[in-house]
XYZ file of C-alpha atoms in Angstrom:
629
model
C -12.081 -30.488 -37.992
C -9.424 -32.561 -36.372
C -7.505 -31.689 -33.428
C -3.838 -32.533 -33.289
C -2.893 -33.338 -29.663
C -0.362 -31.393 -28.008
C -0.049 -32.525 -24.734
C 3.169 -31.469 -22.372
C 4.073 -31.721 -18.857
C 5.351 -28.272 -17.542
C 6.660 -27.785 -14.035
C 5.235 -25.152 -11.144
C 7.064 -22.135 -10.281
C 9.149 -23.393 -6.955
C 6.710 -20.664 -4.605
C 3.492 -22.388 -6.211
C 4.914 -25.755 -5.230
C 5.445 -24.601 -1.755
C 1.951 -22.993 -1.702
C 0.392 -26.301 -3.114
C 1.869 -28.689 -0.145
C 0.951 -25.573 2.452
C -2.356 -26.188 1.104
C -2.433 -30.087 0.560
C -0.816 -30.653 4.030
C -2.575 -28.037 6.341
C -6.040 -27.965 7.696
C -8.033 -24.681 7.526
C -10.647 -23.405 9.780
C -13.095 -22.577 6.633
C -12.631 -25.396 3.752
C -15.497 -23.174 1.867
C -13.442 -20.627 0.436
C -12.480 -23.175 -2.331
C -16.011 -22.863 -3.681
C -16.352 -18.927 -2.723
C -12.928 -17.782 -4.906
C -13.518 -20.520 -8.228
C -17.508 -19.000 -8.006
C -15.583 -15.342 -7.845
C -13.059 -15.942 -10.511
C -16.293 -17.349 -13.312
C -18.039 -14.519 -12.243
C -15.002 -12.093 -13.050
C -14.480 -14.299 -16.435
C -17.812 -13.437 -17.389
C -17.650 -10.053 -16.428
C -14.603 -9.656 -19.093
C -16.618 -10.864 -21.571
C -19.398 -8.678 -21.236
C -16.635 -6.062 -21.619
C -14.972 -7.240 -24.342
C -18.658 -8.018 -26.573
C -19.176 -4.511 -26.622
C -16.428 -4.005 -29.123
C -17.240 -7.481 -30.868
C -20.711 -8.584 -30.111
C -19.098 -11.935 -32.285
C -17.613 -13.319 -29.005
C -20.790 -14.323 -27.428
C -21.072 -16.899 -29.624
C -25.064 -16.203 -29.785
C -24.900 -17.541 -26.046
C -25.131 -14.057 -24.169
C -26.688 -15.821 -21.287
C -23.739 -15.569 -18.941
C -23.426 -17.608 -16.194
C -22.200 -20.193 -13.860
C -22.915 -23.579 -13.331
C -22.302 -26.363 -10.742
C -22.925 -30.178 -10.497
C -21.857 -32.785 -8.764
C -21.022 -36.971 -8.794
C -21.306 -38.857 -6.126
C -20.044 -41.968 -7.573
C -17.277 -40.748 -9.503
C -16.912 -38.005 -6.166
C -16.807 -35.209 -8.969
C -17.368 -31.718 -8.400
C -17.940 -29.213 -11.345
C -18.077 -25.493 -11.875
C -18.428 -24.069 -15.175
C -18.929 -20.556 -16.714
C -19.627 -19.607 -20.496
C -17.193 -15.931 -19.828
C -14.217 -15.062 -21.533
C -12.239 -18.339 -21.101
C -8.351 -18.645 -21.386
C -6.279 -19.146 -24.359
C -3.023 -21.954 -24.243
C -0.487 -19.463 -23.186
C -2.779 -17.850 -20.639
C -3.290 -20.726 -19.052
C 0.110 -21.001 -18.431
C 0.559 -17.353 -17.180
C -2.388 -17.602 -15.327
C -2.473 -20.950 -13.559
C 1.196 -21.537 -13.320
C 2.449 -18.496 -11.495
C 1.336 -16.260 -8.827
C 1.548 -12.187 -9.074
C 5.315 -11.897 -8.334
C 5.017 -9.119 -6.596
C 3.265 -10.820 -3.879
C 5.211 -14.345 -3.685
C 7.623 -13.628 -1.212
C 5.487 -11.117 0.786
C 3.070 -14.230 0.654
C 5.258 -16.951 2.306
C 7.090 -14.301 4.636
C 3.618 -13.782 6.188
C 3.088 -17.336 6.926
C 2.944 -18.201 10.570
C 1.340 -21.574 11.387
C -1.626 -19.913 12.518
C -4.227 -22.115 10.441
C -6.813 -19.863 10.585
C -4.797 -16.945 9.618
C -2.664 -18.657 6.582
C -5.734 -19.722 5.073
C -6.886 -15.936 5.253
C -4.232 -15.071 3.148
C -5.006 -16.993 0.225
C -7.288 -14.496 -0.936
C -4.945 -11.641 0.210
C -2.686 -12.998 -2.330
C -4.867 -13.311 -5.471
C -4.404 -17.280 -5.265
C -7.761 -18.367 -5.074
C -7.968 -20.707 -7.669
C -5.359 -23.255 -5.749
C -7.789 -23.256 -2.448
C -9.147 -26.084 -5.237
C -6.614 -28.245 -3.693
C -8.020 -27.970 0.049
C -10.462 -30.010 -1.015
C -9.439 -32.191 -3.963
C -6.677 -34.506 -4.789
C -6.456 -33.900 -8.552
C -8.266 -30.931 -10.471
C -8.911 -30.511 -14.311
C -9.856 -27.213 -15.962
C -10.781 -27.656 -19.895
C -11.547 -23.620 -21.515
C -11.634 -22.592 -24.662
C -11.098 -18.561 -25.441
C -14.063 -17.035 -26.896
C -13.398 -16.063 -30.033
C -11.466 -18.727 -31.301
C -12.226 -22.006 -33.276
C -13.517 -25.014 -30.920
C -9.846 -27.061 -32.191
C -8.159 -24.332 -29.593
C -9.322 -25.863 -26.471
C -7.080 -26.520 -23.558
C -7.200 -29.145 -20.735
C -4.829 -28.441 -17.744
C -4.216 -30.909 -15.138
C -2.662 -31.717 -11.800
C -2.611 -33.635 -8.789
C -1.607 -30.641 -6.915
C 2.309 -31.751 -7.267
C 5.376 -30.624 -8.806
C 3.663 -30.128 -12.158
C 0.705 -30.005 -14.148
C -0.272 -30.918 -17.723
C -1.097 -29.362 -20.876
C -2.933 -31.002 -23.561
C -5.044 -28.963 -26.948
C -8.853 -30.643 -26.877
C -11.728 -30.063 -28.742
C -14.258 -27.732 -27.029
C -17.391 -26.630 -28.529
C -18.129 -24.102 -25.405
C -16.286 -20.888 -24.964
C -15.216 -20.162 -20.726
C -14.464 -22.539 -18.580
C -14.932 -26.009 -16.944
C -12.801 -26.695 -13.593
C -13.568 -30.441 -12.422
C -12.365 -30.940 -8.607
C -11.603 -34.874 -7.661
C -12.520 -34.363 -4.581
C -10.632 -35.845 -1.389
C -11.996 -38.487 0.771
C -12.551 -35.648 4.059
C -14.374 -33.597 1.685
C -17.191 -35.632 0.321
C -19.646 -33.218 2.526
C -19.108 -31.323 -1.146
C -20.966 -33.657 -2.850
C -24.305 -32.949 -1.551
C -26.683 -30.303 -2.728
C -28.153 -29.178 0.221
C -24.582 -28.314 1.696
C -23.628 -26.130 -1.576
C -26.919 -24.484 -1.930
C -25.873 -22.996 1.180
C -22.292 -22.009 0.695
C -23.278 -20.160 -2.055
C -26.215 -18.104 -0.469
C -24.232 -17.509 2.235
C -21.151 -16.355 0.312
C -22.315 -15.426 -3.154
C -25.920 -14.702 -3.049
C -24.790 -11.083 -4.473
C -23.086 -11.925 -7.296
C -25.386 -10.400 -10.579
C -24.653 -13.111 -12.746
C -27.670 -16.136 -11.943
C -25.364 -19.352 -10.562
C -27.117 -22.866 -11.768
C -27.310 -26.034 -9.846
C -29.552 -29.532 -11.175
C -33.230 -29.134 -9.338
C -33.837 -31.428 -6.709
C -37.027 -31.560 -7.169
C -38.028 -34.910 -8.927
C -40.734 -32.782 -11.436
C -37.646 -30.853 -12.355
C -35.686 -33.894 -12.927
C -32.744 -32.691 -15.748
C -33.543 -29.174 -15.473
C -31.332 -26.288 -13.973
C -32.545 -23.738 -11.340
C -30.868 -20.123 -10.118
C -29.860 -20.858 -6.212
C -28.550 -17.038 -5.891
C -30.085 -13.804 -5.730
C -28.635 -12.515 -8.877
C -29.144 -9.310 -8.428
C -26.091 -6.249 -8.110
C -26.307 -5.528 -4.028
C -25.004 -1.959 -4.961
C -28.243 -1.493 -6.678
C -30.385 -2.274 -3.345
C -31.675 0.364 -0.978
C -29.167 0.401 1.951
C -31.837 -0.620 4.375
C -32.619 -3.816 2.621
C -28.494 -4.717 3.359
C -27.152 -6.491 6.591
C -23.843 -5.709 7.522
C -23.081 -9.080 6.606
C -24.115 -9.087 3.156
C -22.104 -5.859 2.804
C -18.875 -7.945 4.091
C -19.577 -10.926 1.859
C -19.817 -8.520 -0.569
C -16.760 -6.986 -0.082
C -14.616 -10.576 0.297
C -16.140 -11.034 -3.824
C -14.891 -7.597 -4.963
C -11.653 -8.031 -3.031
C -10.538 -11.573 -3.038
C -10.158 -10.711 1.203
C -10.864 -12.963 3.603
C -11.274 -10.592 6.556
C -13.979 -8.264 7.171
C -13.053 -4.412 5.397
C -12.631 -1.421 8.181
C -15.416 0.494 6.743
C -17.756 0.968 3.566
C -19.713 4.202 1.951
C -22.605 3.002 0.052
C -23.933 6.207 -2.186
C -26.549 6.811 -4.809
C -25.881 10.023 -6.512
C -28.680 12.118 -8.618
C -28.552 15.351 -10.245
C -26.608 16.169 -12.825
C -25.025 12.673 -12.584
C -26.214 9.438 -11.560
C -24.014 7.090 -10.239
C -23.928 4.341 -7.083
C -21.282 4.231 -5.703
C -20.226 1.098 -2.946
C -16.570 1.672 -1.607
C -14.449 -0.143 0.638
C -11.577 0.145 2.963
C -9.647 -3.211 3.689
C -8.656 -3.989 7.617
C -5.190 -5.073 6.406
C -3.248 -4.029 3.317
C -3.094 -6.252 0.131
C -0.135 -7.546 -0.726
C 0.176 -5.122 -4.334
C -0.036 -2.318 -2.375
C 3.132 -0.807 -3.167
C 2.913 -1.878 -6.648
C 1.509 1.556 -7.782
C 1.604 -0.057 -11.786
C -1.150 -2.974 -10.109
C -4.942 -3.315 -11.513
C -6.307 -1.942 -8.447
C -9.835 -2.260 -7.032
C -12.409 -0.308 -7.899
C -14.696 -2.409 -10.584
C -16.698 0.363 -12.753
C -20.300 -0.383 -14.475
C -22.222 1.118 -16.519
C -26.052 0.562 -15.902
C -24.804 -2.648 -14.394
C -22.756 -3.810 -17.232
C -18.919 -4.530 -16.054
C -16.531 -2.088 -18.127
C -13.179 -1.972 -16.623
C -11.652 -3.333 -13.406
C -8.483 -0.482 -13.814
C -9.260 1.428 -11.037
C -6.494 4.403 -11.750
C -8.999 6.845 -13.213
C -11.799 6.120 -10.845
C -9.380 6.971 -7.206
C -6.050 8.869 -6.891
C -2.745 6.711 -6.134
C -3.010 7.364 -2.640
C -6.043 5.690 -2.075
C -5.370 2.782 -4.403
C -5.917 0.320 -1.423
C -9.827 1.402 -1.725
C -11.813 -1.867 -2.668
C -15.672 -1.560 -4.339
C -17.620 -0.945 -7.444
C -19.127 2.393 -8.646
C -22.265 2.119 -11.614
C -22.815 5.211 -13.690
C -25.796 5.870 -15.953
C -24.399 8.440 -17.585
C -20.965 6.947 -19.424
C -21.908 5.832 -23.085
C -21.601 1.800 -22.828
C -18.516 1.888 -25.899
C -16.482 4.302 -24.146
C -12.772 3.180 -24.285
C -10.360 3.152 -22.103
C -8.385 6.365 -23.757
C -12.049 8.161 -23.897
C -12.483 7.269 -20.013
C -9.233 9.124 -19.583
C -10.174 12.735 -20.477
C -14.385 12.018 -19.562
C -15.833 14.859 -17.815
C -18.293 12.328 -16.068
C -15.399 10.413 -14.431
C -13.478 13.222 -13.043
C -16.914 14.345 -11.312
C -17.157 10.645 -10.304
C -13.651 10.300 -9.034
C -13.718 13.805 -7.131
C -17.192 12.721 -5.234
C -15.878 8.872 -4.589
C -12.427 10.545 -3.034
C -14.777 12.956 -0.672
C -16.969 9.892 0.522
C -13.539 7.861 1.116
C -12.074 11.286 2.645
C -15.022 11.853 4.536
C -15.273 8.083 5.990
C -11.850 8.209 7.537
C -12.814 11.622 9.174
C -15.556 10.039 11.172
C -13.731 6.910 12.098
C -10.646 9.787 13.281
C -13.646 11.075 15.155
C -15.385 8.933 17.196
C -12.677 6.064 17.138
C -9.319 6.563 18.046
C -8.706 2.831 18.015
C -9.866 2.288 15.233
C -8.219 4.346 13.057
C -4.778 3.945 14.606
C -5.244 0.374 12.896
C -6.141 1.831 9.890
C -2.828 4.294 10.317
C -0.499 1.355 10.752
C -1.515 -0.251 8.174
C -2.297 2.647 5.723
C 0.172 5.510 6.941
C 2.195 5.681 4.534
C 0.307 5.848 1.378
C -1.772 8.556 3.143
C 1.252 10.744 2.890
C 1.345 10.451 -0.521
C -1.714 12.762 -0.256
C -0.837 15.725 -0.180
C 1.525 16.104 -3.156
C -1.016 14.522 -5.114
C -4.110 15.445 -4.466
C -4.134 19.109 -4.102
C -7.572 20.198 -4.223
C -7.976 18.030 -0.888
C -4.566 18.722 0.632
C -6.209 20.396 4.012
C -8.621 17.316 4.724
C -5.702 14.717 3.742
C -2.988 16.532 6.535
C -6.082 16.436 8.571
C -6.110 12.827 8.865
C -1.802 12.291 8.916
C -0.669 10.752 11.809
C 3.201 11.416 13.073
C 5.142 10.341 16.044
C 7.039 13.202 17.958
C 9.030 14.138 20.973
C 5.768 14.893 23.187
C 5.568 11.090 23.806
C 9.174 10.525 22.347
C 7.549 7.141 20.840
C 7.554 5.792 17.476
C 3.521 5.322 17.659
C 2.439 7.914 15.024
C -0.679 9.104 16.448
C 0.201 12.607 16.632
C -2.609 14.750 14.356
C -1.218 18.232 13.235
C -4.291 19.686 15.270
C -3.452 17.857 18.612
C 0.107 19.684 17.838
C -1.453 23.075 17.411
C -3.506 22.707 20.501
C -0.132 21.915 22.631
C 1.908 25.074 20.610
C 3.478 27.412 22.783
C 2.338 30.612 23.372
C 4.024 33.377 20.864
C 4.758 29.936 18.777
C 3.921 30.459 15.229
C 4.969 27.359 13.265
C 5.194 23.369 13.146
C 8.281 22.149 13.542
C 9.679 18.809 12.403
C 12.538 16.992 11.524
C 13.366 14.028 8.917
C 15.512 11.263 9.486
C 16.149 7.696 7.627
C 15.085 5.867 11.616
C 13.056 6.825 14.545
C 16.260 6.792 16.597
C 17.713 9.091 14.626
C 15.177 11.739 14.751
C 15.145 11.327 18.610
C 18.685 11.614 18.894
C 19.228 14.373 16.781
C 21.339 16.913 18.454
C 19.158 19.640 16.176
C 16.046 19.168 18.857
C 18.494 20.517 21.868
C 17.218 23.651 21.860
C 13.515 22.687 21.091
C 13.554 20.053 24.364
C 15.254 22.688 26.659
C 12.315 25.135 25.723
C 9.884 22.136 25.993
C 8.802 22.920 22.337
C 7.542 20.014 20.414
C 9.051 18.758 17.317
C 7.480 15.793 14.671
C 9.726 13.157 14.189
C 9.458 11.641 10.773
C 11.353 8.896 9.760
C 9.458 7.262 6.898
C 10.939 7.771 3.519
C 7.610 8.743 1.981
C 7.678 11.765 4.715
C 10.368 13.877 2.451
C 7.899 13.982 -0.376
C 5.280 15.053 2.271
C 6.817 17.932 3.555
C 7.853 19.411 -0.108
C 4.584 19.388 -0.717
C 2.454 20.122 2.367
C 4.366 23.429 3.486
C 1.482 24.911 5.576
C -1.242 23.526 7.614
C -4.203 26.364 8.959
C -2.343 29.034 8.329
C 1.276 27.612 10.297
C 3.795 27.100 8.472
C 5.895 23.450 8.576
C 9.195 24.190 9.255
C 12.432 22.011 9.474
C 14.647 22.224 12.699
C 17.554 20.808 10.192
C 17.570 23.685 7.697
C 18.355 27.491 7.671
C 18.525 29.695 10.368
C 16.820 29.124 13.498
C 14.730 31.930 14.319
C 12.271 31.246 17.441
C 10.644 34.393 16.994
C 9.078 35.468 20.116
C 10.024 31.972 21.767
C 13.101 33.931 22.691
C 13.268 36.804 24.767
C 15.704 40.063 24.165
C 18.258 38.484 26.471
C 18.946 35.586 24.844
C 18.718 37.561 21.501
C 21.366 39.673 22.723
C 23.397 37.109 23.971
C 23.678 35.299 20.669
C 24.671 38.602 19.018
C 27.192 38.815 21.639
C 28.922 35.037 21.189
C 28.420 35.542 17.223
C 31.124 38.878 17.438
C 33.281 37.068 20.253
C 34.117 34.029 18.769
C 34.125 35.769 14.708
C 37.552 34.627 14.290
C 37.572 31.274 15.438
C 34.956 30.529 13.069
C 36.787 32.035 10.324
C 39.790 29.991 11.076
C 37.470 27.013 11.150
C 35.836 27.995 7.753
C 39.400 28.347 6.232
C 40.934 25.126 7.324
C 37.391 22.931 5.710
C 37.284 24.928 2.751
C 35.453 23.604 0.036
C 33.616 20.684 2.259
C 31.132 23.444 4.049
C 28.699 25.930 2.160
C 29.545 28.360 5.763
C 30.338 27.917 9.291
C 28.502 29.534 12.007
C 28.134 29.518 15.634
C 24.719 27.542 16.788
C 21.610 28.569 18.653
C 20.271 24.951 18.534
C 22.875 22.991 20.259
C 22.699 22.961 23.914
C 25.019 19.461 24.725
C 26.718 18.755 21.502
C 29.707 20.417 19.875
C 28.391 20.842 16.299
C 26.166 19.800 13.628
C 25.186 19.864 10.120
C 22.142 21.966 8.550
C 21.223 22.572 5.539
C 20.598 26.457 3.681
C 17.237 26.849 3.632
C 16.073 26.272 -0.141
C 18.285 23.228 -0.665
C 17.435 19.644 -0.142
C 18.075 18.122 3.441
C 20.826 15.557 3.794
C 18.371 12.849 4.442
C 16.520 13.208 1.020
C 19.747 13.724 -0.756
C 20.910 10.146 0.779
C 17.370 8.547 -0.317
C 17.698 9.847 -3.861
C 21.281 8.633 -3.533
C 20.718 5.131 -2.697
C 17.883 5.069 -5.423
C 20.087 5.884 -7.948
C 19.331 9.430 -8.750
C 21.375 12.018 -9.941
C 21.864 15.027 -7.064
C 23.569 18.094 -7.334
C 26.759 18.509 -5.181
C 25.588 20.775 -2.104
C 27.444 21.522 0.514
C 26.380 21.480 4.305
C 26.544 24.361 6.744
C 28.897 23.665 10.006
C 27.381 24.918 13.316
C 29.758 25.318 16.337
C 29.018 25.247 19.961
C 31.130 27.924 21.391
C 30.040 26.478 25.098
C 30.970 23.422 24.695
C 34.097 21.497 26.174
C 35.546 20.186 22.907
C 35.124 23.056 20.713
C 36.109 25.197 23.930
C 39.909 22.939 23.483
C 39.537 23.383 19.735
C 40.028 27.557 20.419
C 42.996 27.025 22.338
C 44.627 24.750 19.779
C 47.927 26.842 18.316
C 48.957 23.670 16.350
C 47.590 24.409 12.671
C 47.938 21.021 11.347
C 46.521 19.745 15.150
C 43.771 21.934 14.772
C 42.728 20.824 11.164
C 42.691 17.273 12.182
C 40.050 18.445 14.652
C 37.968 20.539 12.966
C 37.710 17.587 10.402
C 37.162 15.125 13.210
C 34.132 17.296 14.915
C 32.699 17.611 10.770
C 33.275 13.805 10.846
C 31.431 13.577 13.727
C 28.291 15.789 13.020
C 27.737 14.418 9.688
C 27.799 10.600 11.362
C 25.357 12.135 13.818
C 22.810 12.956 11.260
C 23.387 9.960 9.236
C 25.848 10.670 6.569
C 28.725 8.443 5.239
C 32.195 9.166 5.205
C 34.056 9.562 2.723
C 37.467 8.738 4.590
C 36.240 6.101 7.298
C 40.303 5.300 8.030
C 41.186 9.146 7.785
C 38.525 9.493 10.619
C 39.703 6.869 12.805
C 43.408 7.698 12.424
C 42.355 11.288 13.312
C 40.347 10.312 16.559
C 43.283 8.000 17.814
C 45.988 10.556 17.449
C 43.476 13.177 19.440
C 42.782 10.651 22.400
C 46.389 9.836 22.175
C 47.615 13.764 22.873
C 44.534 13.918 25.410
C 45.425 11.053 27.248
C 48.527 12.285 27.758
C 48.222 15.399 29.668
């Protein structure tokens, strides 16, 4: 059967051009990771093939053998690496080769610095492996066919590493695919077999799929031998495994470049029998807060590669968890809806989540260091914990970090038990309180009281930190509760006096507030007279069972729908201001204040005006009639 030639010249995305000259015209520390991510990507290629064959055994072609070759020409300065796995169809190719995941682009270049050693670590950070190919080579060619379909739908793609690439439809009788590097003139130290032998037993010895390079011995002239271990390093007794193999391991299942925090490597018997080898990354990828992402737990089934969808297999919150887990128990045709609702996996899942769990206790433990990287970097997915995971909500708020006003910093390395252990005798609950900065939450006039009495307070300031404490109202027994919202009630933190003495402002100043309730009418659910403001004249709080103003402002600017609630006005009877705002006879003098001290307490806490000019006017005409007494 003929072929008819389609051949057209296509352009790269503009941030693949820009990676392509980053590459072409920078030198990296470690020119072997070309080798290590096109050896990773085959492997993965035939992985999906195995996968796919189980539905249609057809697509092997009668060459189940999968595997990965690679040869080399000195004289034409060629270098080769070909699998027989799923290969790529036309429009794939495109997709594939001529994009980068979006969601990582502009993360990508943002993180650039100049720092050779560290750009080049990002390339496999960002799931752009396959263009390392131009550290080392002036021109690459990649010819694949799609198993499956006739040998007339073959593709070559071409490029010199430029502004664009080539596609032209060949005739290809092998199904996976064939990348052919022209290598550069610095990189001839490619071309020799000793050199590669050794890249690839030093980076992907543990691949299970046998990777094939020309004997060098002359009796073996023609013939191909395995230079890798072939053999699944999950599957090995954990004393036969360096630490290094376990990293090099974890660089394959993770495209990373950097060594992970910490692994679990588990073989399970009983009524289930699965290994399982999990990761957690030093740094987080760049999809992390892509929670629709292929994530990174690869699942096998006596060895054979299923499914590389890692949602059923970890919970959201730890979808930054790299590694593979091999069951003997799942039937090998199980789909992907059947996975869903399998017995087996949610047993799986719940054991991997305790080993994960249960490896971030011990590094909370017995490293402090340690895990404050892991915090920074991992912080705020944690918190999505608790409202997730509820069956492990206790050992999750166990291992949440916050900042607060003990060290009034915005280092979050404040544990709710270090809390507890610094709680005031008679004190009977956590408090907190949410804001949209650090600053914010410092500032707030609501933690008066609370610093006067020297009682701490969390300061949380992520946005992720409203879902939290919705959902994790109680830790051992002590209830979380905001400084921002109902009544404050100190309990026995306050003595009879000051109980008494509250009573006793409450009934003095009963009018006053009344006249201040009347003249904001509808803008305030109720106005009261404070017992958390020691220096400011007023603030906002809100009742207790309704949203805070900070979450109603996130929802806001995310474009949900909120119901119109109104805040509650506390007065400081003590203070100055408010003191002048009694003595006021003027009615439409004293409305303008009262609205200018609402103004002012829902700037404090971070609201928007609605009348920014109405504000202003107000506040001149009051420094105006000050200034002149």
């Amino acid at each position: 059967m003929t072929v008819e030639t389609h051949k057209e010249t296509l352009e790269f995305q503009t941030e693949v051009q820009q990676l392509l000259r980053l590459m072409i015209h920078s030198l990296y520390s470690n020119k072997d990771i070309f080798l290590r991510e096109l050896i990773s990507n085959a492997s993965d290629a035939c992985d999906k093939l195995r996968f796919e064959a189980l539905a249609d055994d057809a697509l092997f072609e009668g060459d189940s053998e999968l595997g990965v070759t690679i040869s080399f020409d000195k004289e034409a300065k060629t270098l080769t690496i070909s699998d027989n796995g799923i290969g790529m169809s036309r429009q794939e190719v495109i997709d594939n080769i001529g994009t980068i995941a979006k969601s990582g682009t502009r993360q990508f270049f943002e993180s650039l610095t100049g720092d050779e050693a560290r750009d080049a670590n990002l390339i496999g950070q960002f799931g752009v492996g396959f263009y390392s190919a131009f550290i080392v080579a002036d021109k690459v060619v990649l010819e694949t066919r799609r198993a499956g379909t006739g040998s007339e739908h073959g593709v070559r793609w071409e490029s010199a590493g430029e502004g664009d690439f080539s596609l032209e439809t060949i005739e290809c009788d092998q199904h996976g695919t064939t990348i052919t590097l022209h290598m550069r003139d610095d990189a001839e130290e490619y071309l020799d077999g000793f050199r590669l032998r050794n890249i690839v037993r030093k980076y992907s010895d543990h691949i299970s799929l046998p990777i094939r390079m020309p004997a060098e011995d002359e009796d073996k002239a023609g013939e191909l031998e395995t230079v890798n271990s072939a053999s699944a390093l999950w599957a090995r007794a954990k004393s036969e495994i360096s630490d290094e193999e376990y990293n090099e391991f974890y660089k394959h299942v993770a495209h990373d470049f950097q060594d992970p925090l910490c692994h679990s490597h588990n073989h399970v018997e009983g009524k289930l029998e699965y290994t399982s080898l999990l990761y957690v990354p030093s740094r987080v990828p760049f999809d992390l807060w892509d929670r629709d992402s292929r994530h990174g737990i690869k699942l096998y089934v006596r060895r054979v590669f299923i499914m590389d969808d890692a949602e059923q297999l970890m919970p959201q919150y730890l979808r930054f968890v790299r590694g593979v887990i091999d069951s003997a128990d799942l039937p090998l045709n199980v789909s992907r809806e059947i996975l869903q609702h399998n017995k087996t996996i949610d047993s799986i899942r719940a054991g991997s989540v305790k080993k994960v769990l249960g490896m971030l206790e011990g590094i909370a433990k017995n490293d402090a260091e340690k895990y404050a990287g892991f915090w920074n970097e991992f912080g705020r997915v944690m918190k999505e914990g608790p409202g997730e995971d509820f069956s492990n909500r206790e050992q999750i708020a166990r291992l949440l970090r916050f900042a607060s006003t003990h060290s009034n910093t915005d280092t979050q390395d404040v544990s709710l038990d270090d809390y507890i252990a610094r709680m005031q005798e008679g004190q009977d609950r956590i408090y907190y309180i949410t804001a949209d900065s650090f600053n914010a939450a410092k500032n707030s006039p609501h933690l008066e009281i609370f610093r006067k009495k020297g009682i701490e307070v969390l300061l949380l300031s992520d946005r992720v930190d409203e879902w939290l404490v919705s959902s994790l109202t109680e830790y051992d027994s002590k209830p979380l509760q905001s400084v921002a919202k109902g009544d404050l009630d100190l309990g026995e933190l306050e003595d009879q006096e000051e109980k008494a003495r509250q009573e006793t402002i409450e009934k003095e100043n009963a009018d006053f507030i009344e006249r201040i309730k009347t003249s904001l009418g509808e803008e305030v659910k109720d106005v009261r007279v404070t017992h958390r403001l020691t220096d400011s004249p007023a603030c906002l709080v809100s009742d207790a069972h309704d949203m805070s103003g900070n979450l109603e402002r996130i929802l806001k600017s995310a474009g949900q729908a909120v119901p119109d609630l109104k805040p509650i006005l506390e007065v400081n009877p003590d203070h100055a201001l408010v003191d002048m705002l009694k003595e006021q006879t003027d009615d439409a003098r004293f409305n303008d204040w009262v609205q200018i001290l609402f103004d002012q307490a829902l700037l404090t806490e971070g609201g928007q005006l609605e009348d920014p000019a109405g504000f202003v006017q107000r506040l001149n005409s009051m420094l105006l009639t000050l200034a002149r007494k």
